[in-house]
Amino acid sequence: TRLKGYWKYKCAPINYTSTEYSYLKGRPDTAAVYIALTDWSAQYEIRTNPKNRQLFDKNADYVIAYGEILSGKDIDNWTQFTIDIKYKDTHRVPSYILIVSSASKYGDFFTGGAGSTLLIDNFWLEWDY
């Protein structure tokens, strides 16, 4: 029901953008950590090339549960975070757990700030029944 851990983040202004995210130039970059439980039948291939792009979609039918945390500002000291995992369906059985940590939320779209740095330590899962 939860993913916990510790993080530090150094935020830089977004100075690289794709055409579709050019409006973000100059804004603070955003760190993202997310967790998903899926019922994929095989590993999922991520492709960032715009010609055959295939990215993770938190709203897709294959997602059973999802949670995320974002930060658009510096986190100077090791800080504990908690991500509550929200279930869309409690009758399906997950086959994969996906945990992603990114210093640039829009990195899949080649958009972010040079110098944004995300450090992660000590992930752990908690559950309530």
Coordinates of C-alpha atoms in Angstrom, one line a residue:
T1 CA 0.0 0.0 0.0
R2 CA 3.1 2.3 0.3
L3 CA 6.6 2.8 -1.0
K4 CA 8.9 4.7 1.3
G5 CA 12.5 5.8 0.9
Y6 CA 14.8 8.8 1.3
W7 CA 15.8 11.3 -1.3
K8 CA 17.8 14.4 -2.0
Y9 CA 17.3 16.6 -5.0
K10 CA 19.2 19.4 -6.8
C11 CA 16.8 21.2 -9.1
A12 CA 18.1 23.1 -12.2
P13 CA 16.1 25.3 -14.6
I14 CA 14.9 23.4 -17.7
N15 CA 17.2 24.3 -20.5
Y16 CA 16.7 21.4 -22.9
T17 CA 13.2 20.9 -24.4
S18 CA 11.5 19.0 -27.1
T19 CA 9.2 20.9 -29.4
E20 CA 6.1 19.7 -27.5
Y21 CA 7.4 20.9 -24.2
S22 CA 9.2 24.1 -25.2
Y23 CA 6.8 26.1 -23.0
L24 CA 8.7 24.6 -20.0
K25 CA 12.0 26.2 -20.9
G26 CA 13.3 28.3 -17.9
R27 CA 11.0 26.7 -15.4
P28 CA 12.3 24.5 -12.5
D29 CA 12.9 20.9 -13.4
T30 CA 10.8 18.3 -11.5
A31 CA 12.0 15.1 -9.8
A32 CA 9.6 12.2 -10.0
V33 CA 9.5 8.9 -8.2
Y34 CA 6.6 6.5 -9.0
I35 CA 5.6 3.0 -8.4
A36 CA 3.1 0.9 -10.4
L37 CA 1.8 -2.7 -10.1
T38 CA 0.9 -4.1 -13.5
D39 CA -0.4 -7.3 -15.0
W40 CA 1.8 -7.3 -18.0
S41 CA 2.4 -10.8 -19.5
A42 CA 6.0 -9.9 -20.4
Q43 CA 8.5 -7.2 -19.7
Y44 CA 7.5 -3.8 -21.2
E45 CA 9.8 -2.1 -23.6
I46 CA 10.2 1.7 -23.2
R47 CA 11.1 3.5 -26.5
T48 CA 11.7 7.2 -26.4
N49 CA 12.4 7.7 -30.1
P50 CA 9.4 9.9 -31.4
K51 CA 9.2 7.7 -34.5
N52 CA 8.2 4.6 -32.5
R53 CA 7.6 6.0 -29.0
Q54 CA 6.2 3.6 -26.4
L55 CA 6.2 5.0 -22.9
F56 CA 4.6 3.9 -19.6
D57 CA 1.1 5.2 -19.2
K58 CA -0.2 5.3 -15.6
N59 CA -3.8 5.4 -16.9
A60 CA -3.4 2.3 -19.1
D61 CA -5.5 -0.8 -18.6
Y62 CA -2.5 -2.8 -17.6
V63 CA -1.9 -0.7 -14.4
I64 CA -3.6 -2.2 -11.3
A65 CA -2.2 0.3 -8.8
Y66 CA -0.1 3.5 -9.0
G67 CA 1.4 6.2 -6.8
E68 CA 3.9 9.0 -7.3
I69 CA 5.7 11.9 -5.6
L70 CA 7.1 15.0 -7.3
S71 CA 9.4 17.8 -6.3
G72 CA 10.2 21.0 -8.3
K73 CA 12.5 22.4 -5.6
D74 CA 15.8 21.5 -3.9
I75 CA 15.7 18.9 -1.1
D76 CA 19.1 19.6 0.5
N77 CA 19.1 17.0 3.2
W78 CA 18.1 13.3 3.1
T79 CA 14.4 13.4 3.5
Q80 CA 12.0 10.5 4.0
F81 CA 9.2 10.3 1.5
T82 CA 6.0 8.1 1.4
I83 CA 4.1 7.2 -1.7
D84 CA 0.6 5.9 -1.2
I85 CA -0.3 3.3 -3.8
K86 CA -3.8 3.7 -5.1
Y87 CA -5.5 0.6 -6.4
K88 CA -7.8 0.8 -9.5
D89 CA -8.7 -2.9 -9.1
T90 CA -8.2 -5.2 -6.1
H91 CA -9.3 -8.4 -7.9
R92 CA -6.5 -8.6 -10.4
V93 CA -3.1 -10.1 -9.4
P94 CA 0.0 -8.0 -10.3
S95 CA 2.8 -9.8 -12.3
Y96 CA 5.2 -6.9 -12.2
I97 CA 6.2 -4.1 -9.9
L98 CA 7.7 -1.0 -11.5
I99 CA 9.7 1.6 -9.6
V100 CA 11.0 4.7 -11.5
S101 CA 13.2 7.5 -10.2
S102 CA 14.0 10.5 -12.5
A103 CA 15.7 13.8 -11.9
S104 CA 13.7 15.1 -14.9
K105 CA 10.0 14.2 -15.0
Y106 CA 9.9 14.9 -18.8
G107 CA 13.2 13.1 -19.6
D108 CA 11.4 10.6 -21.8
F109 CA 10.6 13.6 -24.0
F110 CA 14.2 14.9 -23.9
T111 CA 13.2 17.8 -21.7
G112 CA 15.0 18.7 -18.5
G113 CA 17.6 20.8 -16.8
A114 CA 21.3 20.1 -17.1
G115 CA 22.5 19.7 -13.5
S116 CA 19.3 18.3 -12.0
T117 CA 20.4 15.5 -9.7
L118 CA 18.3 13.0 -7.8
L119 CA 19.7 10.7 -5.1
I120 CA 17.7 7.9 -3.7
D121 CA 18.4 5.6 -0.7
N122 CA 16.6 2.8 1.1
F123 CA 13.4 1.9 -0.7
W124 CA 11.0 -0.2 1.2
L125 CA 7.4 -1.4 0.8
E126 CA 4.7 -1.4 3.5
W127 CA 1.3 -2.9 3.3
D128 CA -1.9 -2.8 5.3
Y129 CA -4.6 -5.5 5.3

